[in-house]
XYZ file of C-alpha atoms in Angstrom:
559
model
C 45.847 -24.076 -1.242
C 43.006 -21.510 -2.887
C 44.580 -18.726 -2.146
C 47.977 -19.833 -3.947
C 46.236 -21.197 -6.629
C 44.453 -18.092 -7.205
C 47.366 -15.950 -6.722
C 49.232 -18.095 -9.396
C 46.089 -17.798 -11.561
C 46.565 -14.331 -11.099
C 49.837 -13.936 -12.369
C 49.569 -16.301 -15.115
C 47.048 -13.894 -16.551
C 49.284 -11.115 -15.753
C 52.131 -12.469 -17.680
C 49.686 -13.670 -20.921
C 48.269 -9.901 -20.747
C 51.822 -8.321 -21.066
C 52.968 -10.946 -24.085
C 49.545 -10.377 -25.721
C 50.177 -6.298 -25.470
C 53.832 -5.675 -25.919
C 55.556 -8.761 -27.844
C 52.717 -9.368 -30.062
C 52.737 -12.925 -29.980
C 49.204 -13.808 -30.350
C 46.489 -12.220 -32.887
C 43.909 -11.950 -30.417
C 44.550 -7.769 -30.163
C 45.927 -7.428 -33.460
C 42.042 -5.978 -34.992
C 41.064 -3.998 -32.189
C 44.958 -2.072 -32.629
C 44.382 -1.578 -36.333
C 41.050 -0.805 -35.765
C 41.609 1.749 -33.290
C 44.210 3.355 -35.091
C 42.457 3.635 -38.422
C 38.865 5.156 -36.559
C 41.165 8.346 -34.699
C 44.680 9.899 -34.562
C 44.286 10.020 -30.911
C 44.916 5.990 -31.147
C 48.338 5.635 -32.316
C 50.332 3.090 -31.101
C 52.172 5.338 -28.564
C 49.033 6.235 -27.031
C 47.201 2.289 -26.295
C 50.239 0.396 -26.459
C 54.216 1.959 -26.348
C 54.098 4.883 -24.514
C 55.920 4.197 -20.923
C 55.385 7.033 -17.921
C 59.023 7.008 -16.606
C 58.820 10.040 -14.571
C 56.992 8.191 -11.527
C 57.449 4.315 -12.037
C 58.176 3.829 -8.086
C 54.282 5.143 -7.499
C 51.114 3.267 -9.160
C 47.524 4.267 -9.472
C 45.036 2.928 -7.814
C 42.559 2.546 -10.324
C 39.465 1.071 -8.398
C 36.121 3.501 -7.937
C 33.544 3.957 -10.331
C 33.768 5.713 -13.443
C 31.036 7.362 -15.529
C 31.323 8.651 -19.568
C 30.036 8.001 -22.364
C 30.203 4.925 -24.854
C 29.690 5.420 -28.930
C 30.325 3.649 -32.082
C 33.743 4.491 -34.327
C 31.281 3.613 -37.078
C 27.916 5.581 -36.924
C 26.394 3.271 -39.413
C 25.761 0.264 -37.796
C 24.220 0.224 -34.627
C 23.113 -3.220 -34.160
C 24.283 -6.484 -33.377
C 23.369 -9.991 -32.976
C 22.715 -10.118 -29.499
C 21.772 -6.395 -28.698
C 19.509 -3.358 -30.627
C 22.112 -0.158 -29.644
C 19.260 2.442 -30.075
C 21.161 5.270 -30.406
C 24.961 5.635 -31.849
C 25.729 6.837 -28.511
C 24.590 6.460 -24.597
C 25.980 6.352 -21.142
C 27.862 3.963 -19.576
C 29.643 3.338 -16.254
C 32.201 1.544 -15.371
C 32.991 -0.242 -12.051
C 36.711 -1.492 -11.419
C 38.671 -3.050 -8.488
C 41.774 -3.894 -8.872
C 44.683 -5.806 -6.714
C 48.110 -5.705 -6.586
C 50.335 -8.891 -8.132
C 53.518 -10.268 -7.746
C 54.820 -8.138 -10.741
C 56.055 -4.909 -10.154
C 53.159 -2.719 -11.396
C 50.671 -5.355 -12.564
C 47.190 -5.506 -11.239
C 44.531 -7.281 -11.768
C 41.538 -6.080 -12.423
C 37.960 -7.053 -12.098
C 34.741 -5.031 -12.414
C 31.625 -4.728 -14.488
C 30.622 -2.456 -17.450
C 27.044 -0.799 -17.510
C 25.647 0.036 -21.332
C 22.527 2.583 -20.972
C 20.467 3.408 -24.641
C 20.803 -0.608 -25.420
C 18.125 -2.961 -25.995
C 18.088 -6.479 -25.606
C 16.312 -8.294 -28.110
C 14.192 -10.547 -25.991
C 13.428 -8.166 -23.264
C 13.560 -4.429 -23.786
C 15.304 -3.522 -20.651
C 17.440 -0.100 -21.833
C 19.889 -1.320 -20.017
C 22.830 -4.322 -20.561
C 25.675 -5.102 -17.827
C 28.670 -7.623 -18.438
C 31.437 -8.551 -15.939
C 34.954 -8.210 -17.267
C 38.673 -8.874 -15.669
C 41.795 -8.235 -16.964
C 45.285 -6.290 -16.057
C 46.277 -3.248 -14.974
C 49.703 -2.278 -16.093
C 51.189 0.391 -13.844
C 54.216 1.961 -16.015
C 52.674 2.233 -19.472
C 49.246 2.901 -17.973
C 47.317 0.689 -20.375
C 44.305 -1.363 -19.329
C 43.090 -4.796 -20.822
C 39.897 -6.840 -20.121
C 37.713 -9.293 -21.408
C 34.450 -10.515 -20.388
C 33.869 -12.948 -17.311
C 30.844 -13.975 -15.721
C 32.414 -15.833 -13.388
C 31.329 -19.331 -11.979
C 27.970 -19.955 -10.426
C 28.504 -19.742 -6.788
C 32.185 -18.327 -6.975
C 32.500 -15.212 -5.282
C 34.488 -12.450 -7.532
C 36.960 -10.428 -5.886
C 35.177 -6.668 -6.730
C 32.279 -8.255 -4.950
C 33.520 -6.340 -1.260
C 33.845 -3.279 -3.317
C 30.358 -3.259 -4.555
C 28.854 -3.866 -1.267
C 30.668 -0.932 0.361
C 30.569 1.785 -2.400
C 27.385 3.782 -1.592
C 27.490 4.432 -5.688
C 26.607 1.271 -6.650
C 24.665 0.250 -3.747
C 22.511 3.344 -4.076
C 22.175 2.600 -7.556
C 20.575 -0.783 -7.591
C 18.578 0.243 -4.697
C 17.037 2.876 -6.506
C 16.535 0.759 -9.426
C 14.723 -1.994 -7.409
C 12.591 0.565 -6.282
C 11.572 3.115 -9.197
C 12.458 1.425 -12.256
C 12.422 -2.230 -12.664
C 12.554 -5.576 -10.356
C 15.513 -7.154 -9.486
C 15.095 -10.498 -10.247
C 14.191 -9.725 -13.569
C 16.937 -7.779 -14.232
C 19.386 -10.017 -12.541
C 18.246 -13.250 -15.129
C 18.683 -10.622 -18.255
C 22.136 -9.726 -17.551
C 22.840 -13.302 -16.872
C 21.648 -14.637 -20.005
C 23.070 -11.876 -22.121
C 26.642 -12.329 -21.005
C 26.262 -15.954 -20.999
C 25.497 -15.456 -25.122
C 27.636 -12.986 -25.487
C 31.043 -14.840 -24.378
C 29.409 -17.531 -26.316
C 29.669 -16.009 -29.529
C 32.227 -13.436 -28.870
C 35.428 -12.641 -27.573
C 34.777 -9.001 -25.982
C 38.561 -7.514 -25.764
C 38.811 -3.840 -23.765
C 41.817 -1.720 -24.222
C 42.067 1.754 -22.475
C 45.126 4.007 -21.475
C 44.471 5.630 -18.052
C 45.418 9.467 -17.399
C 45.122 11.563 -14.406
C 42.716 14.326 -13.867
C 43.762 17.428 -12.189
C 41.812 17.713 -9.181
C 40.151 20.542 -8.206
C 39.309 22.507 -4.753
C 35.592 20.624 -4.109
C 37.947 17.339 -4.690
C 40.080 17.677 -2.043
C 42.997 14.854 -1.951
C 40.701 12.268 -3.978
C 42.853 11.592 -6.880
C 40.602 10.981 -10.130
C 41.566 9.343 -13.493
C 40.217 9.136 -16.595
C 40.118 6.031 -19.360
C 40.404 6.207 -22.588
C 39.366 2.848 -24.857
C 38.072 0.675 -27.522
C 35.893 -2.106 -26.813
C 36.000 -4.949 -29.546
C 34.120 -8.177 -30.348
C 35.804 -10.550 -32.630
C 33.236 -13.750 -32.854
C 33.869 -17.328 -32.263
C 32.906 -18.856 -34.893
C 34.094 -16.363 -37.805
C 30.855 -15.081 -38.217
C 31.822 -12.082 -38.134
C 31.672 -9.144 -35.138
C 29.533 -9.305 -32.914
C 29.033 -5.390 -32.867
C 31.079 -2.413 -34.542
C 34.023 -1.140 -32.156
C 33.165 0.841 -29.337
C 34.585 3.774 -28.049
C 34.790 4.402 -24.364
C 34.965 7.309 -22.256
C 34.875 7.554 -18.853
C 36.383 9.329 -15.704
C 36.153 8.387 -12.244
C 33.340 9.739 -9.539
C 34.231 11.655 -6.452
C 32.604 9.285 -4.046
C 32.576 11.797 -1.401
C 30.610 14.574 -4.024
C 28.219 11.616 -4.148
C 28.228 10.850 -0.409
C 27.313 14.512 0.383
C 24.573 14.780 -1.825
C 22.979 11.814 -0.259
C 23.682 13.159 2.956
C 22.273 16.865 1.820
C 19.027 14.960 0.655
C 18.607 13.155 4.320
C 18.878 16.791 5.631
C 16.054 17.977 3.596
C 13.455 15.326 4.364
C 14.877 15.880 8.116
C 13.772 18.940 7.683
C 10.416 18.732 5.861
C 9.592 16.056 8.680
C 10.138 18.690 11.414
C 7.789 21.050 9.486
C 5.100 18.417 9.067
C 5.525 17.909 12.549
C 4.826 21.489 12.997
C 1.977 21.473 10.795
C -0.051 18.283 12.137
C 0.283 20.237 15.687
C -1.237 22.793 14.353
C -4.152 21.065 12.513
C -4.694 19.369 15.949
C -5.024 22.424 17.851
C -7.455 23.586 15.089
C -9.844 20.956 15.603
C -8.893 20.049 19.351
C -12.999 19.674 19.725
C -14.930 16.412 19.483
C -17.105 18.371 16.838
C -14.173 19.769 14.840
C -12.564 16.331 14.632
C -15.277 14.864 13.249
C -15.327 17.010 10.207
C -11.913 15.791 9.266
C -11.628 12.962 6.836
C -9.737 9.563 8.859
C -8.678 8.697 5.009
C -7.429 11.720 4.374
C -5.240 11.088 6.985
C -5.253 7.335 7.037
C -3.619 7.817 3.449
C -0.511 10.547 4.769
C 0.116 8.555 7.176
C 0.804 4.964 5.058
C 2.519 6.979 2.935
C 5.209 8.223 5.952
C 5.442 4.847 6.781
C 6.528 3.601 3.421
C 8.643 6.330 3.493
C 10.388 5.346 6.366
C 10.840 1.720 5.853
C 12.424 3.201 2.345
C 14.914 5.526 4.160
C 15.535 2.714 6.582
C 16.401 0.037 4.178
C 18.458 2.109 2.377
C 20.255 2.697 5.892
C 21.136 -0.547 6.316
C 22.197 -1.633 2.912
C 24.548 1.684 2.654
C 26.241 0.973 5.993
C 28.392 4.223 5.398
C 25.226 6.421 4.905
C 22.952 4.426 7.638
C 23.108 7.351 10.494
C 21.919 9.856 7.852
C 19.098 8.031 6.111
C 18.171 6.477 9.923
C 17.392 9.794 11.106
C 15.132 10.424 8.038
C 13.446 7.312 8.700
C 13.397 7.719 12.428
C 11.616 11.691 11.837
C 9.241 9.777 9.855
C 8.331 7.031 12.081
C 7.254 9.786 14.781
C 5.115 11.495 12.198
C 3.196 8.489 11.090
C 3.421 6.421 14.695
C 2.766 9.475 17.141
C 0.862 12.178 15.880
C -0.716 10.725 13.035
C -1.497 8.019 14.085
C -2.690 9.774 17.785
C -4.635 11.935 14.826
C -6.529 9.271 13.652
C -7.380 7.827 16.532
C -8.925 11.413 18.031
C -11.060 11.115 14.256
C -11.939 7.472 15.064
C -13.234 8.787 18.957
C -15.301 11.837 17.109
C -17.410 9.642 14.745
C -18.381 7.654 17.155
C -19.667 9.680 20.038
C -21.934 7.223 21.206
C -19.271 4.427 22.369
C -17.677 6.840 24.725
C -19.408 5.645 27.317
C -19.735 2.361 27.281
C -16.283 0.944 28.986
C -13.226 0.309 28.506
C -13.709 -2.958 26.931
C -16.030 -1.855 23.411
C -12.663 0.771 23.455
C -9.867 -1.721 23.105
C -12.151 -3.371 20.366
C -12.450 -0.361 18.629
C -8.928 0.289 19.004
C -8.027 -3.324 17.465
C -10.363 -2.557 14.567
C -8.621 0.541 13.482
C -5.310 -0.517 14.018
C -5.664 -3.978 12.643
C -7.131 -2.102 9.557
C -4.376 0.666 8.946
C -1.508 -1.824 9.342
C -3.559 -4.245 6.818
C -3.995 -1.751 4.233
C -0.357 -1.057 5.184
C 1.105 -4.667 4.434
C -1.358 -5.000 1.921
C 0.077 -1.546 -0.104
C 3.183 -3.212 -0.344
C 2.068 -6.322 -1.660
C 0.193 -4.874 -4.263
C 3.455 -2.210 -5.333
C 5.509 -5.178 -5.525
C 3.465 -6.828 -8.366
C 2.670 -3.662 -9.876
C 6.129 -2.966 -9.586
C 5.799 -1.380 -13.298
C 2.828 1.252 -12.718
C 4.723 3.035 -9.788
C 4.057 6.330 -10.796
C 0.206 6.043 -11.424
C 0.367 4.696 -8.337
C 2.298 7.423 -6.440
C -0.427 9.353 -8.325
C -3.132 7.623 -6.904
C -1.345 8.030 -3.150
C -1.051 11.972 -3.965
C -4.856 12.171 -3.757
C -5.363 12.475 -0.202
C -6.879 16.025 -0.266
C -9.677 14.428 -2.230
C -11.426 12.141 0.685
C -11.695 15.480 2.847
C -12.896 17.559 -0.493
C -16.026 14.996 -0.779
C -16.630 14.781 3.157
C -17.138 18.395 2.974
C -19.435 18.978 0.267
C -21.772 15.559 1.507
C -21.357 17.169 5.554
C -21.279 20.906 4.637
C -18.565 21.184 6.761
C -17.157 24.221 7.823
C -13.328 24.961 7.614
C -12.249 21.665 8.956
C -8.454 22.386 8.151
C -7.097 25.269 8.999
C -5.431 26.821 5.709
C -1.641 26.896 6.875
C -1.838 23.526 7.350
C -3.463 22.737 3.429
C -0.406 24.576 1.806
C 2.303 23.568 4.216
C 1.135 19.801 3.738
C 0.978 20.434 -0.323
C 4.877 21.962 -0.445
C 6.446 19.361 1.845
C 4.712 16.491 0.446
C 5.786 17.860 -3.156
C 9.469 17.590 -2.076
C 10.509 14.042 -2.397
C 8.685 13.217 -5.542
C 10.254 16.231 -7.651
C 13.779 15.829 -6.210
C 13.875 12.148 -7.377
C 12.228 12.457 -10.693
C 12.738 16.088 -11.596
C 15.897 16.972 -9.657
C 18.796 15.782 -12.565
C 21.706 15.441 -10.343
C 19.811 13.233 -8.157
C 22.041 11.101 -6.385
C 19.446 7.882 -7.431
C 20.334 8.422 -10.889
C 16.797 8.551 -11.686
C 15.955 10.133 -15.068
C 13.891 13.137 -15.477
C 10.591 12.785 -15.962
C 9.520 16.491 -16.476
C 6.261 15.856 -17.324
C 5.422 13.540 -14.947
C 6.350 16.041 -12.456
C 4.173 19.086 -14.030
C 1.259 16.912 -13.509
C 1.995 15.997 -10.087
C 2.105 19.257 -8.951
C -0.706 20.946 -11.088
C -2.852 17.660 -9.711
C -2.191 18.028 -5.915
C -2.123 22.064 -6.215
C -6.062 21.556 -7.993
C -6.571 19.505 -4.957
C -5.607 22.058 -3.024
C -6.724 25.160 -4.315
C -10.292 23.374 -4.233
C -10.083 23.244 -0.210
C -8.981 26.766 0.155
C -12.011 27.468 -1.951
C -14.499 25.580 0.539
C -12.346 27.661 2.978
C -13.631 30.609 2.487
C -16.484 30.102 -0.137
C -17.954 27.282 1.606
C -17.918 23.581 1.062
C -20.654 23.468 -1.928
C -19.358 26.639 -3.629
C -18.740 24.571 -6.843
C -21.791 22.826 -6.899
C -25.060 23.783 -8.518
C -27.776 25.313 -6.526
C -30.257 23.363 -8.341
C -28.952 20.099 -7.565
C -28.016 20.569 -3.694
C -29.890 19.283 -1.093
C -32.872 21.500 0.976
C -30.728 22.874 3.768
C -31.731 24.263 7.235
C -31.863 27.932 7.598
C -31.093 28.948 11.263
C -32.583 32.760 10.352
C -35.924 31.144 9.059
C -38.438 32.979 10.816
C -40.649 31.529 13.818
C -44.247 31.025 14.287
C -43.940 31.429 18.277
C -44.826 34.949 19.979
C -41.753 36.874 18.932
C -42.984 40.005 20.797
C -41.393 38.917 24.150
C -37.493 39.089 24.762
C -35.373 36.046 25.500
C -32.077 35.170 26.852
C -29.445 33.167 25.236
C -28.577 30.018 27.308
C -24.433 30.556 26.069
C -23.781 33.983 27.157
C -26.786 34.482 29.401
C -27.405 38.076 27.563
C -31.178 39.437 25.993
C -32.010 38.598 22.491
C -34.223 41.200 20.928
C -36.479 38.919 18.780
C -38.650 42.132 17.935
C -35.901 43.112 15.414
C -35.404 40.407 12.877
C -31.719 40.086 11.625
C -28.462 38.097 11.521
C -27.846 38.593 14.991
C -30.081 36.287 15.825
C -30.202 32.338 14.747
C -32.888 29.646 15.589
C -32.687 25.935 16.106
C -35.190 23.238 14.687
C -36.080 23.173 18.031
C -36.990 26.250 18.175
C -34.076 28.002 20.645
C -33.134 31.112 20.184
C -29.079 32.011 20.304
C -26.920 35.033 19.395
C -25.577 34.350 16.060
C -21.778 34.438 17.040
C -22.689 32.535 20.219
C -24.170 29.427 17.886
C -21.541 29.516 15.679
C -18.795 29.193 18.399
C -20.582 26.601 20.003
C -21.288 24.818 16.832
C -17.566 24.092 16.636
C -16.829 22.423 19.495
C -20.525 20.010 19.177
C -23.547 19.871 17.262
C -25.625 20.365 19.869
C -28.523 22.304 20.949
C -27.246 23.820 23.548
C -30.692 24.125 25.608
C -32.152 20.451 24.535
C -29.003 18.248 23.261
C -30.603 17.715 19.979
C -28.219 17.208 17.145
C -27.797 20.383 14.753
C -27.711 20.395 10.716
C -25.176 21.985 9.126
C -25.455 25.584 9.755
């Protein structure tokens, strides 16, 4: 019984539609026709309402998919209205469409929403303002008419199992959930501005749809293009609600979209399988219990939330763009072994360094300091996201604040005086790769997120993590204080000091079992606090597996 009502409501609307645009019964249309064909030549009658395609009437298009123009005002003066603040006489605008066949020969009906950029609600300065429309599609004249619908609370709407399958629109609101505003939010503004707006108004769309030659990277994807006027006559003869609008928009290739989403997977794929790369070799680097300790656990604490953010991202987006879940799972999936294997197996080598002592005391103090570090990285973990969903509107300083991991292992080395705790490949592999899926989203303009370009943003993103950066490659090779002031640093221990024992006698070095001349005094030679003699190299070497004397076990300074 719903589905014949419904299909009767369907063509009852159908058959109003067609008297409305062709016998001129009602007054409804009759401003937006003069209008339209007062503001431009290119909307004569023929054009919006007469002209009939009779070459092809046995064949229909199929108008559904998404379409993306531009929207601007026949009359550049006024740019206002009573229920929105158009900032500019001109903006973006997409346009979202299903439509389904009726029992008219080439009728459809139509149901979709229409997505204003450059406007501004007057209670809540959003940028942004949506309404739902439905109307007819009619196949031999190629003319399109809609009006605005919000539909019943808890009705479902027909373009409904569109939206939820076309990776355009899902990708879209999944993006803006994530780097531009919250949902809920946004989801009570467009309510209450097309409740006001049907209100007040009656919002009346008229477009004539043409075909697009396709080109070679289109394939067999048929695209179309609308051409129309979007009018708001009010209710209660106030006057309009805003000047006519011009619309112009032409349809997507949703497989030109689809590959760039897929050709973005491939690159973090790929930038995973170099960090993986990278993190082995940083491992082998400091595979001692001495070199591990002289790496920071936040600085790698911090990479390794942020993979796993990263990866719960690529995997939600997985699921809720079922066509694009194998690509964006085997992002996330690359990204779960970084953080959950070797970072994570990275950390806990760090954790075993520092603490030297509790080696040997059993397996049970282990587990406990096991629990302790993991019940500590997934807090801060489920904490992060807590605090990102109520800061939800300072995202970038806080991606900013997340791009700071060089800085824990910059101030471990100059309070330490480390030396060369990460090897330099790994410093400017780590800087590139991490750079990549920051700038593609906000500085990349045909991202497929539709993310605006923030080139600024990204200019100090980069010049911030490369100063990181460059400042570790410094303590590289200049050493870890090389920026700091002699006269503030700290008394340090010379191992060429000279010693007050009988020097006259030669001695052997306990590493390589050789003759030290201690007769000559030079570089070749180093001494412990203890008072041990070693080859320089010898010390050096042994100094970066443990801090050790190697005669007495007495812990070493810094050399």
């Amino acid at each position: 019984m719903d589905g014949w009502r419904a299909g009767e409501g369907l063509v009852k609307s159908a058959i109003l539609v067609l008297l409305l645009g062709f016998l001129g019964a009602s007054t409804a249309l009759r401003p937006l026709r003069e209008r339209a064909s007062a503001a431009s030549g290119s909307w004569g009658n023929q054009r919006l309402f007469l002209r009939r395609d009779d070459s092809d009437i046995s064949s229909y298009w199929n108008i559904t998919g998404t379409y993306r123009g531009r929207w601007s005002f026949i009359e550049t003066t006024n740019g206002s209205s009573r229920f929105l603040e158009f900032g500019k006489s001109n903006g973006e605008s997409v346009l979202e469409l299903v439509s389904t066949p009726t029992k008219i020969s080439g009728v459809h009906y139509v149901q979709g929403a229409v997505t204003f950029h450059d406007v501004f609600d007057n209670e809540h300065d959003n940028g942004v303002a949506q309404m739902r429309v439905e109307g007819v599609y009619i196949g031999p004249f190629r003319q399109l008419r809609m009006v605005a619908n919000s539909g019943t609370d808890g009705e479902p709407l027909q373009e409904e199992d569109y939206f939820l399958s076309n990776p355009y629109h899902l990708l879209g609101v999944f993006s803006s959930q994530v780097f531009q505003e919250s949902s809920r939010d946004k989801i009570r503004r467009q309510k209450s501005f097309t409740y006001d707006m049907e209100k007040h108004c009656n919002i009346e769309i008229a477009a004539q749809v043409s075909h697009v030659s396709s080109s070679q990277s289109d394939g067999d994807h048929d695209r179309y293009h609308l051409d129309g006027l979007m009018e708001s006559p009010a209710v209660d003869d106030d006057g309009e609600c805003f000047s006519p609008i011009l619309l112009n928009a032409t349809s997507l290739n949703i497989e030109v979209y689809y590959n760039k989403a897929v050709n973005y997977t491939l690159m973090v794929t790929f930038i995973s399988f170099l960090q993986v790369l990278l993190l082995i070799r940083q491992m082998e680097h400091s595979n001692t219990q001495s070199g591990a300790a002289k790496v920071s656990i936040l600085m790698i604490g911090q990479q390794a939330i942020m993979d796993a953010y990263l990866c719960l991202l690529h995997l939600t987006a997985g699921i809720l763009v079922e066509s694009l879940f194998n690509a964006f799972a085997t992002a996330a999936f690359f990204k779960f072994v970084i953080f959950s294997i070797f970072e994570m197996r990275y950390l806990l080598a760090i954790w075993k360094a520092n603490r030297p002592m509790h080696n040997g005391e059993g397996w049970e103090t282990m587990r406990r300091e096991l629990s302790v570090l993991y019940s500590r990285f997934y807090g801060i973990l489920l904490g992060g996201i807590l605090v990102m969903y109520e800061l939800h509107n300072f995202l970038r300083p806080i991606l900013f604040i997340m791009y700071s991991f060089w800085i824990p292992q910059i101030t471990i080395n100059v309070i330490r005086d480390t030396r060369k705790p990460l090897h330099p490949h790994y410093i400017l592999g780590m800087t590139f790769t991490r750079l990549a899926i920051p700038l593609y989203i906000f500085g990349c303009p045909s991202n497929f997120m539709r993310i605006e370009v923030d080139t600024n943003w990204c200019i100090s993103l980069g010049v911030f993590l490369g100063l990181q950066a460059s400042i570790l490659l410094l303590q590289h090779y200049l050493g870890s204080r090389w920026f700091i002031p002699r006269q503030i640093l700290p008394e340090k221990y010379s191992y060429y000091r000279r010693c007050e024992s009988d020097t006259t006698q030669t001695t052997d070095c306990v590493i390589c079992m050789t003759a030290i001349d201690l007769t000559q005094r030079s570089n070749d030679c180093m001494v412990t606090p203890c008072d041990h003699f070693f080859h320089s190299g010898c010390l050096q070497r042994w100094m970066d597996i443990k801090m050790e004397c190697p005669t007495c076990r007495r812990s070493l300074p810094p050399a």
